[in-house]
Amino acid sequence: MSEAKRPRLAVWKFASCDGCQLSLLDCEDELLALAGAIEIANFPEASSAISDGPYDLSLVEGSITTPHDAERIQMVREQSKFLVTIGACATAGGIQALRNFADVNEFISVVYASPHYIKTLETSTAIADHIPVDYELHGCPINKMQLVEVISAFIAGRKPAIASHSVCVECKQRGTVCVMVQGTPCLGPVTHAGCGAICPAYRRGCYGCYGPMEDPNTAALAREWQQLGKTPRDVQHAFRTYNAGAEAFLKEGQAHGN
Amino acid sequence: MTEAAKSVISIDGLQALIDALAAKNYQIMGPTVHDGAIIYDAITKTADLPAGWTDRQDGGRYRLERRDDDALFGYVVGPHSWKQFLHPAKETLWKASRGADGIVVTAEEPSPQKFAFIGVRSCELAAIAVQDKVFLEGPYLDVPYAERRKDNFIVAVNCGEAGGTCFCVSMQTGPKADAGYDVALTELHHNGAHEFLVEVGSEAGAALMQEVPHRQASDEQISAAEAAVANATNQMGRTLDTNGLKELLQGNANHPQWDAVAERCLSCGNCTMVCPTCFCTTVDDHSDLSGDNAERVRKWDSCFTLDFSYIHGGSVRTATRSRYRQWMTHKLASWYDQFGTSGCVGCGRCITWCPVGIDITEEAAAIRAAPMTDKEKPNERP
Ligand code: SF4
Ligand code: SF4
Ligand code: SF4
Ligand code: SF4
Ligand code: SF4
């Protein structure tokens, strides 16, 4: 591919831990091919050389938690032809969306010595709540091979081969013995695939890092969790982690009291 | 085979049988304990087998328990099936690369390894026969399946006990193996001896037995083996009334029971993944970052995913009721239209490994108990 035709990539950070964008740098085997296929025009975590937009592909990490970021995301959209949100923060508000269930001013007064310096929103929300998004890549953190797949698909102009069914399908493809049927509650049946069903392979129930799957029956799973001895509070906590703000998990969390 | 073909081997004889297969370069797969379950994996010795273990199974529930004897096959089928070797969960079909000489496409080379399976239950033989029909008969041969299925050596085991979710008697697929094996074993604990009655089912089986120390079975041992199978027959954990079942299900496409089950069903796909006859796959096409290399990967798919019925414009089966109905009516009804046989062999895996314990036999019974009358039936399927 000639230099002139290489698509220009920008990577943006909002409220997040950097883990998802760093998975791009973690793609050691693919990094050279990536640099050959795409012009990394704006990626402050990787290089201080930043060139101006517009960009062909923007990867957006993080959620919107401040008035400033709510404006900045509009600017990102304007400069981006194709915009992909990466990770639970960007697609669902992240773990920081737990603030949505509490009074954020109370937190501020407890945490900060000079609370009046803090300008923050009441909520942590997904990028798609603010701007149109072209593709969402789920996960906390995202799976780096899925990120490579999304970028490869973008370059080839094809649809990424990324499934939105349950974690169970991956779990069975891997040959793992189901922990839920052996008595350990698992969120896999309502969780979006993508991680490769790591936790059940290590005899843990799924924690729901990839958010709701395509058609989650959270109510039926919550009933089964209670059959396995979990309290409504346990169920609420299970649905309120990295994807607490994702609609299906949000509703199921609300359905179970403290 | 005649009664005279029946012989008896000891545990050492079973080891000799495994060794004889290894010497013939078979890749030997058999049951073994892993992560609190009896799975299928590579084995080399009788000590790899789950001696003294049994399984307790029910809807959405599986536990291993100690037996009070040291039986090597004192359990039934677990989370795995032989499908994972014959029709693996993931395989690359071909790769393509673009170079100076244009585009070169290379098909994946089949592995030269031939499989020997130890401990195949009667219901599983029936399941393999069903997949043979799907993949090897009709106008389209599945080449990778045919390669892996070639020259298999099958050591069947007749069940002496049935599991909590087994219903092979209803499906007429067990518990005694009657075809599709090279040798069949029945485990005997008789007069203080721990031995196996051997029935030979093929020329390859007869040839192998030449290399295995054995003696002729006594009438007593033959009746002990029959008693063991009769014991399993009387212990079926589930039953399914198959009388007119195809017509019943196909005539009740709008039965309210489909809504009732959809309320509990997670659409997780576990039932189809564990089912030894479910054969559906999807293919993923990948290109790499350079755009110079591509590959096509085939993976197990399930009629419980939305992508499964995706056609231009959207998925056909968006509601869980229609996906559960697809699964159950395919297994128990439309499989007959498609392949002339039942798609269910009564192994019970879909019941045990459903995280919420949905039971195909109960669902069928619920529709049978209150079928829709002609007046209740709308003219069209939704
Ligand atoms: S362990 Fe969890 S993810 Fe795996 S099949 Fe069971 S319920 Fe699904
Ligand atoms: S279904 Fe029948 S053949 Fe299969 S494991 Fe159970 S008893 Fe054995
Ligand atoms: S039940 Fe579903 S997954 Fe199984 S063979 Fe039929 S359509 Fe395929
Ligand atoms: S439908 Fe269920 S019981 Fe029948 S063969 Fe498949 S997994 Fe076994
Ligand atoms: S019947 Fe059970 S295993 Fe099958 S999709 Fe529904 S919940 Fe999952």
PDB file of C-alpha atoms in Angstrom, chain B residues 163-364:
ATOM      1  CA  GLY B 163     -27.519 -41.735  34.329  1.00  0.00           C
ATOM      2  CA  GLY B 164     -30.087 -39.344  35.757  1.00  0.00           C
ATOM      3  CA  THR B 165     -30.797 -37.753  32.376  1.00  0.00           C
ATOM      4  CA  CYS B 166     -30.372 -40.796  30.089  1.00  0.00           C
ATOM      5  CA  PHE B 167     -33.276 -41.907  27.892  1.00  0.00           C
ATOM      6  CA  CYS B 168     -31.687 -44.171  25.277  1.00  0.00           C
ATOM      7  CA  VAL B 169     -34.356 -46.822  25.869  1.00  0.00           C
ATOM      8  CA  SER B 170     -37.015 -44.385  24.642  1.00  0.00           C
ATOM      9  CA  MET B 171     -34.913 -43.539  21.594  1.00  0.00           C
ATOM     10  CA  GLN B 172     -34.000 -47.207  20.975  1.00  0.00           C
ATOM     11  CA  THR B 173     -30.305 -46.372  20.950  1.00  0.00           C
ATOM     12  CA  GLY B 174     -29.076 -48.230  24.036  1.00  0.00           C
ATOM     13  CA  PRO B 175     -27.959 -49.102  26.600  1.00  0.00           C
ATOM     14  CA  LYS B 176     -26.368 -52.033  24.721  1.00  0.00           C
ATOM     15  CA  ALA B 177     -24.245 -51.394  21.656  1.00  0.00           C
ATOM     16  CA  ASP B 178     -25.498 -53.390  18.696  1.00  0.00           C
ATOM     17  CA  ALA B 179     -23.595 -51.973  15.711  1.00  0.00           C
ATOM     18  CA  GLY B 180     -20.903 -49.529  14.743  1.00  0.00           C
ATOM     19  CA  TYR B 181     -18.093 -50.816  16.959  1.00  0.00           C
ATOM     20  CA  ASP B 182     -14.971 -52.909  16.507  1.00  0.00           C
ATOM     21  CA  VAL B 183     -15.117 -54.405  19.963  1.00  0.00           C
ATOM     22  CA  ALA B 184     -17.673 -53.866  22.724  1.00  0.00           C
ATOM     23  CA  LEU B 185     -16.915 -54.324  26.414  1.00  0.00           C
ATOM     24  CA  THR B 186     -19.228 -55.006  29.318  1.00  0.00           C
ATOM     25  CA  GLU B 187     -17.612 -54.429  32.682  1.00  0.00           C
ATOM     26  CA  LEU B 188     -18.061 -57.361  35.059  1.00  0.00           C
ATOM     27  CA  HIS B 189     -17.612 -57.518  38.798  1.00  0.00           C
ATOM     28  CA  HIS B 190     -18.331 -61.185  39.124  1.00  0.00           C
ATOM     29  CA  ASN B 191     -17.291 -63.687  41.768  1.00  0.00           C
ATOM     30  CA  GLY B 192     -14.656 -61.288  43.056  1.00  0.00           C
ATOM     31  CA  ALA B 193     -13.076 -60.799  39.641  1.00  0.00           C
ATOM     32  CA  HIS B 194     -12.994 -57.450  37.788  1.00  0.00           C
ATOM     33  CA  GLU B 195     -13.098 -58.288  34.082  1.00  0.00           C
ATOM     34  CA  PHE B 196     -14.613 -57.318  30.758  1.00  0.00           C
ATOM     35  CA  LEU B 197     -16.784 -59.356  28.482  1.00  0.00           C
ATOM     36  CA  VAL B 198     -15.678 -58.684  24.902  1.00  0.00           C
ATOM     37  CA  GLU B 199     -17.888 -58.856  21.838  1.00  0.00           C
ATOM     38  CA  VAL B 200     -16.233 -58.472  18.465  1.00  0.00           C
ATOM     39  CA  GLY B 201     -18.032 -56.328  15.913  1.00  0.00           C
ATOM     40  CA  SER B 202     -15.687 -56.134  12.940  1.00  0.00           C
ATOM     41  CA  GLU B 203     -12.759 -57.797  11.227  1.00  0.00           C
ATOM     42  CA  ALA B 204     -10.448 -55.122  12.601  1.00  0.00           C
ATOM     43  CA  GLY B 205     -11.794 -55.949  16.047  1.00  0.00           C
ATOM     44  CA  ALA B 206     -11.220 -59.671  15.543  1.00  0.00           C
ATOM     45  CA  ALA B 207      -7.683 -59.028  14.310  1.00  0.00           C
ATOM     46  CA  LEU B 208      -6.893 -56.846  17.304  1.00  0.00           C
ATOM     47  CA  MET B 209      -8.195 -59.452  19.745  1.00  0.00           C
ATOM     48  CA  GLN B 210      -5.551 -61.833  18.362  1.00  0.00           C
ATOM     49  CA  GLU B 211      -3.005 -59.614  20.092  1.00  0.00           C
ATOM     50  CA  VAL B 212      -4.871 -59.406  23.388  1.00  0.00           C
ATOM     51  CA  PRO B 213      -4.710 -62.225  25.956  1.00  0.00           C
ATOM     52  CA  HIS B 214      -8.283 -63.457  26.435  1.00  0.00           C
ATOM     53  CA  ARG B 215     -10.260 -66.529  27.273  1.00  0.00           C
ATOM     54  CA  GLN B 216     -13.646 -67.741  26.241  1.00  0.00           C
ATOM     55  CA  ALA B 217     -16.558 -66.314  28.220  1.00  0.00           C
ATOM     56  CA  SER B 218     -18.488 -68.704  30.442  1.00  0.00           C
ATOM     57  CA  ASP B 219     -22.282 -68.850  30.320  1.00  0.00           C
ATOM     58  CA  GLU B 220     -22.273 -67.290  33.779  1.00  0.00           C
ATOM     59  CA  GLN B 221     -20.214 -64.342  32.596  1.00  0.00           C
ATOM     60  CA  ILE B 222     -22.463 -63.893  29.588  1.00  0.00           C
ATOM     61  CA  SER B 223     -25.539 -63.770  31.787  1.00  0.00           C
ATOM     62  CA  ALA B 224     -23.810 -61.386  34.201  1.00  0.00           C
ATOM     63  CA  ALA B 225     -23.187 -59.027  31.280  1.00  0.00           C
ATOM     64  CA  GLU B 226     -26.823 -59.319  30.219  1.00  0.00           C
ATOM     65  CA  ALA B 227     -27.909 -58.566  33.769  1.00  0.00           C
ATOM     66  CA  ALA B 228     -25.727 -55.447  33.833  1.00  0.00           C
ATOM     67  CA  VAL B 229     -27.343 -54.115  30.661  1.00  0.00           C
ATOM     68  CA  ALA B 230     -30.799 -54.993  31.989  1.00  0.00           C
ATOM     69  CA  ASN B 231     -29.965 -53.032  35.116  1.00  0.00           C
ATOM     70  CA  ALA B 232     -29.191 -49.932  33.028  1.00  0.00           C
ATOM     71  CA  THR B 233     -32.343 -50.453  30.981  1.00  0.00           C
ATOM     72  CA  ASN B 234     -34.412 -50.345  34.152  1.00  0.00           C
ATOM     73  CA  GLN B 235     -32.658 -47.260  35.493  1.00  0.00           C
ATOM     74  CA  MET B 236     -33.358 -44.694  32.771  1.00  0.00           C
ATOM     75  CA  GLY B 237     -33.413 -41.230  34.344  1.00  0.00           C
ATOM     76  CA  ARG B 238     -35.822 -39.880  31.726  1.00  0.00           C
ATOM     77  CA  THR B 239     -38.361 -41.173  29.236  1.00  0.00           C
ATOM     78  CA  LEU B 240     -39.659 -39.671  26.030  1.00  0.00           C
ATOM     79  CA  ASP B 241     -42.834 -40.864  24.361  1.00  0.00           C
ATOM     80  CA  THR B 242     -41.871 -40.863  20.678  1.00  0.00           C
ATOM     81  CA  ASN B 243     -45.206 -42.130  19.432  1.00  0.00           C
ATOM     82  CA  GLY B 244     -46.374 -39.685  16.738  1.00  0.00           C
ATOM     83  CA  LEU B 245     -43.962 -37.114  18.162  1.00  0.00           C
ATOM     84  CA  LYS B 246     -42.951 -35.631  14.813  1.00  0.00           C
ATOM     85  CA  GLU B 247     -46.549 -34.887  13.836  1.00  0.00           C
ATOM     86  CA  LEU B 248     -47.335 -33.673  17.352  1.00  0.00           C
ATOM     87  CA  LEU B 249     -44.534 -31.102  17.367  1.00  0.00           C
ATOM     88  CA  GLN B 250     -44.978 -30.017  13.775  1.00  0.00           C
ATOM     89  CA  GLY B 251     -48.688 -29.550  14.432  1.00  0.00           C
ATOM     90  CA  ASN B 252     -48.098 -27.375  17.498  1.00  0.00           C
ATOM     91  CA  ALA B 253     -45.835 -24.644  16.172  1.00  0.00           C
ATOM     92  CA  ASN B 254     -47.849 -22.017  18.040  1.00  0.00           C
ATOM     93  CA  HIS B 255     -48.302 -23.859  21.299  1.00  0.00           C
ATOM     94  CA  PRO B 256     -48.103 -21.635  24.409  1.00  0.00           C
ATOM     95  CA  GLN B 257     -45.461 -23.987  25.816  1.00  0.00           C
ATOM     96  CA  TRP B 258     -42.913 -22.380  23.471  1.00  0.00           C
ATOM     97  CA  ASP B 259     -43.532 -19.077  25.271  1.00  0.00           C
ATOM     98  CA  ALA B 260     -43.278 -20.769  28.642  1.00  0.00           C
ATOM     99  CA  VAL B 261     -39.906 -22.295  27.828  1.00  0.00           C
ATOM    100  CA  ALA B 262     -38.667 -19.043  26.281  1.00  0.00           C
ATOM    101  CA  GLU B 263     -39.236 -17.366  29.597  1.00  0.00           C
ATOM    102  CA  ARG B 264     -36.650 -19.698  31.165  1.00  0.00           C
ATOM    103  CA  CYS B 265     -34.316 -20.270  28.204  1.00  0.00           C
ATOM    104  CA  LEU B 266     -31.123 -18.206  28.149  1.00  0.00           C
ATOM    105  CA  SER B 267     -30.470 -18.671  24.411  1.00  0.00           C
ATOM    106  CA  CYS B 268     -26.980 -19.568  25.543  1.00  0.00           C
ATOM    107  CA  GLY B 269     -26.548 -22.392  23.031  1.00  0.00           C
ATOM    108  CA  ASN B 270     -25.101 -24.921  25.476  1.00  0.00           C
ATOM    109  CA  CYS B 271     -27.644 -27.590  24.520  1.00  0.00           C
ATOM    110  CA  THR B 272     -26.615 -27.532  20.859  1.00  0.00           C
ATOM    111  CA  MET B 273     -22.897 -27.455  21.661  1.00  0.00           C
ATOM    112  CA  VAL B 274     -23.040 -30.527  23.912  1.00  0.00           C
ATOM    113  CA  CYS B 275     -25.423 -32.445  21.669  1.00  0.00           C
ATOM    114  CA  PRO B 276     -23.468 -35.199  19.901  1.00  0.00           C
ATOM    115  CA  THR B 277     -25.580 -34.925  16.749  1.00  0.00           C
ATOM    116  CA  CYS B 278     -25.821 -31.128  16.317  1.00  0.00           C
ATOM    117  CA  PHE B 279     -23.656 -30.347  13.328  1.00  0.00           C
ATOM    118  CA  CYS B 280     -24.171 -26.673  12.522  1.00  0.00           C
ATOM    119  CA  THR B 281     -21.189 -24.471  11.799  1.00  0.00           C
ATOM    120  CA  THR B 282     -20.476 -20.965  10.654  1.00  0.00           C
ATOM    121  CA  VAL B 283     -17.438 -19.711   8.780  1.00  0.00           C
ATOM    122  CA  ASP B 284     -15.386 -16.633   9.614  1.00  0.00           C
ATOM    123  CA  ASP B 285     -13.323 -15.065   6.879  1.00  0.00           C
ATOM    124  CA  HIS B 286     -10.299 -13.176   8.159  1.00  0.00           C
ATOM    125  CA  SER B 287      -7.874 -10.969   6.292  1.00  0.00           C
ATOM    126  CA  ASP B 288      -4.754  -9.699   8.024  1.00  0.00           C
ATOM    127  CA  LEU B 289      -3.492  -6.134   8.413  1.00  0.00           C
ATOM    128  CA  SER B 290      -1.389  -6.243   5.242  1.00  0.00           C
ATOM    129  CA  GLY B 291      -4.387  -7.407   3.249  1.00  0.00           C
ATOM    130  CA  ASP B 292      -2.115 -10.039   1.662  1.00  0.00           C
ATOM    131  CA  ASN B 293      -3.226 -13.061   3.693  1.00  0.00           C
ATOM    132  CA  ALA B 294      -6.674 -14.468   4.351  1.00  0.00           C
ATOM    133  CA  GLU B 295      -8.126 -17.568   5.927  1.00  0.00           C
ATOM    134  CA  ARG B 296     -11.482 -19.231   6.359  1.00  0.00           C
ATOM    135  CA  VAL B 297     -12.205 -20.720   9.770  1.00  0.00           C
ATOM    136  CA  ARG B 298     -15.124 -23.024  10.459  1.00  0.00           C
ATOM    137  CA  LYS B 299     -16.591 -23.005  13.984  1.00  0.00           C
ATOM    138  CA  TRP B 300     -19.473 -24.721  15.730  1.00  0.00           C
ATOM    139  CA  ASP B 301     -22.573 -22.572  15.556  1.00  0.00           C
ATOM    140  CA  SER B 302     -25.919 -22.824  17.256  1.00  0.00           C
ATOM    141  CA  CYS B 303     -29.494 -22.132  16.183  1.00  0.00           C
ATOM    142  CA  PHE B 304     -29.754 -20.146  19.440  1.00  0.00           C
ATOM    143  CA  THR B 305     -27.616 -17.287  18.093  1.00  0.00           C
ATOM    144  CA  LEU B 306     -29.144 -14.372  16.202  1.00  0.00           C
ATOM    145  CA  ASP B 307     -26.516 -14.601  13.467  1.00  0.00           C
ATOM    146  CA  PHE B 308     -27.588 -18.170  12.738  1.00  0.00           C
ATOM    147  CA  SER B 309     -30.758 -17.055  10.982  1.00  0.00           C
ATOM    148  CA  TYR B 310     -29.389 -13.762   9.707  1.00  0.00           C
ATOM    149  CA  ILE B 311     -30.272 -13.044   6.127  1.00  0.00           C
ATOM    150  CA  HIS B 312     -30.245  -9.764   4.299  1.00  0.00           C
ATOM    151  CA  GLY B 313     -32.064  -7.294   6.495  1.00  0.00           C
ATOM    152  CA  GLY B 314     -31.992  -9.147   9.778  1.00  0.00           C
ATOM    153  CA  SER B 315     -32.456 -12.353  11.728  1.00  0.00           C
ATOM    154  CA  VAL B 316     -35.430 -14.566  10.970  1.00  0.00           C
ATOM    155  CA  ARG B 317     -35.691 -16.043  14.468  1.00  0.00           C
ATOM    156  CA  THR B 318     -35.541 -13.034  16.747  1.00  0.00           C
ATOM    157  CA  ALA B 319     -37.671 -14.437  19.581  1.00  0.00           C
ATOM    158  CA  THR B 320     -36.325 -17.085  21.929  1.00  0.00           C
ATOM    159  CA  ARG B 321     -39.522 -19.083  21.471  1.00  0.00           C
ATOM    160  CA  SER B 322     -38.765 -19.537  17.798  1.00  0.00           C
ATOM    161  CA  ARG B 323     -35.149 -20.474  18.480  1.00  0.00           C
ATOM    162  CA  TYR B 324     -36.029 -23.039  21.132  1.00  0.00           C
ATOM    163  CA  ARG B 325     -38.714 -24.403  18.831  1.00  0.00           C
ATOM    164  CA  GLN B 326     -36.185 -24.662  16.004  1.00  0.00           C
ATOM    165  CA  TRP B 327     -33.808 -26.655  18.209  1.00  0.00           C
ATOM    166  CA  MET B 328     -36.378 -29.035  19.623  1.00  0.00           C
ATOM    167  CA  THR B 329     -38.382 -29.604  16.478  1.00  0.00           C
ATOM    168  CA  HIS B 330     -35.199 -30.127  14.490  1.00  0.00           C
ATOM    169  CA  LYS B 331     -33.986 -32.780  16.925  1.00  0.00           C
ATOM    170  CA  LEU B 332     -37.283 -34.589  17.326  1.00  0.00           C
ATOM    171  CA  ALA B 333     -39.225 -33.903  14.146  1.00  0.00           C
ATOM    172  CA  SER B 334     -37.752 -32.236  11.069  1.00  0.00           C
ATOM    173  CA  TRP B 335     -34.568 -34.342  11.362  1.00  0.00           C
ATOM    174  CA  TYR B 336     -36.750 -37.197  10.076  1.00  0.00           C
ATOM    175  CA  ASP B 337     -37.705 -35.138   7.023  1.00  0.00           C
ATOM    176  CA  GLN B 338     -34.095 -34.204   6.433  1.00  0.00           C
ATOM    177  CA  PHE B 339     -32.165 -37.381   7.270  1.00  0.00           C
ATOM    178  CA  GLY B 340     -34.759 -40.112   7.820  1.00  0.00           C
ATOM    179  CA  THR B 341     -33.863 -40.571  11.484  1.00  0.00           C
ATOM    180  CA  SER B 342     -34.266 -38.896  14.853  1.00  0.00           C
ATOM    181  CA  GLY B 343     -31.781 -36.127  15.599  1.00  0.00           C
ATOM    182  CA  CYS B 344     -31.905 -37.090  19.264  1.00  0.00           C
ATOM    183  CA  VAL B 345     -30.285 -40.249  20.584  1.00  0.00           C
ATOM    184  CA  GLY B 346     -31.387 -39.790  24.203  1.00  0.00           C
ATOM    185  CA  CYS B 347     -27.949 -39.159  25.738  1.00  0.00           C
ATOM    186  CA  GLY B 348     -29.336 -36.501  28.109  1.00  0.00           C
ATOM    187  CA  ARG B 349     -26.457 -34.038  27.676  1.00  0.00           C
ATOM    188  CA  CYS B 350     -28.694 -31.119  26.706  1.00  0.00           C
ATOM    189  CA  ILE B 351     -30.628 -31.598  29.948  1.00  0.00           C
ATOM    190  CA  THR B 352     -27.621 -31.917  32.248  1.00  0.00           C
ATOM    191  CA  TRP B 353     -25.599 -29.105  30.660  1.00  0.00           C
ATOM    192  CA  CYS B 354     -28.399 -26.557  30.315  1.00  0.00           C
ATOM    193  CA  PRO B 355     -27.472 -23.977  32.973  1.00  0.00           C
ATOM    194  CA  VAL B 356     -31.154 -23.647  33.899  1.00  0.00           C
ATOM    195  CA  GLY B 357     -31.989 -27.339  33.505  1.00  0.00           C
ATOM    196  CA  ILE B 358     -34.463 -27.125  30.627  1.00  0.00           C
ATOM    197  CA  ASP B 359     -35.468 -30.687  29.789  1.00  0.00           C
ATOM    198  CA  ILE B 360     -36.309 -31.697  26.217  1.00  0.00           C
ATOM    199  CA  THR B 361     -38.344 -34.673  27.495  1.00  0.00           C
ATOM    200  CA  GLU B 362     -40.431 -32.462  29.804  1.00  0.00           C
ATOM    201  CA  GLU B 363     -41.010 -29.879  27.078  1.00  0.00           C
ATOM    202  CA  ALA B 364     -42.218 -32.571  24.676  1.00  0.00           C
TER     203      ALA B 364
END
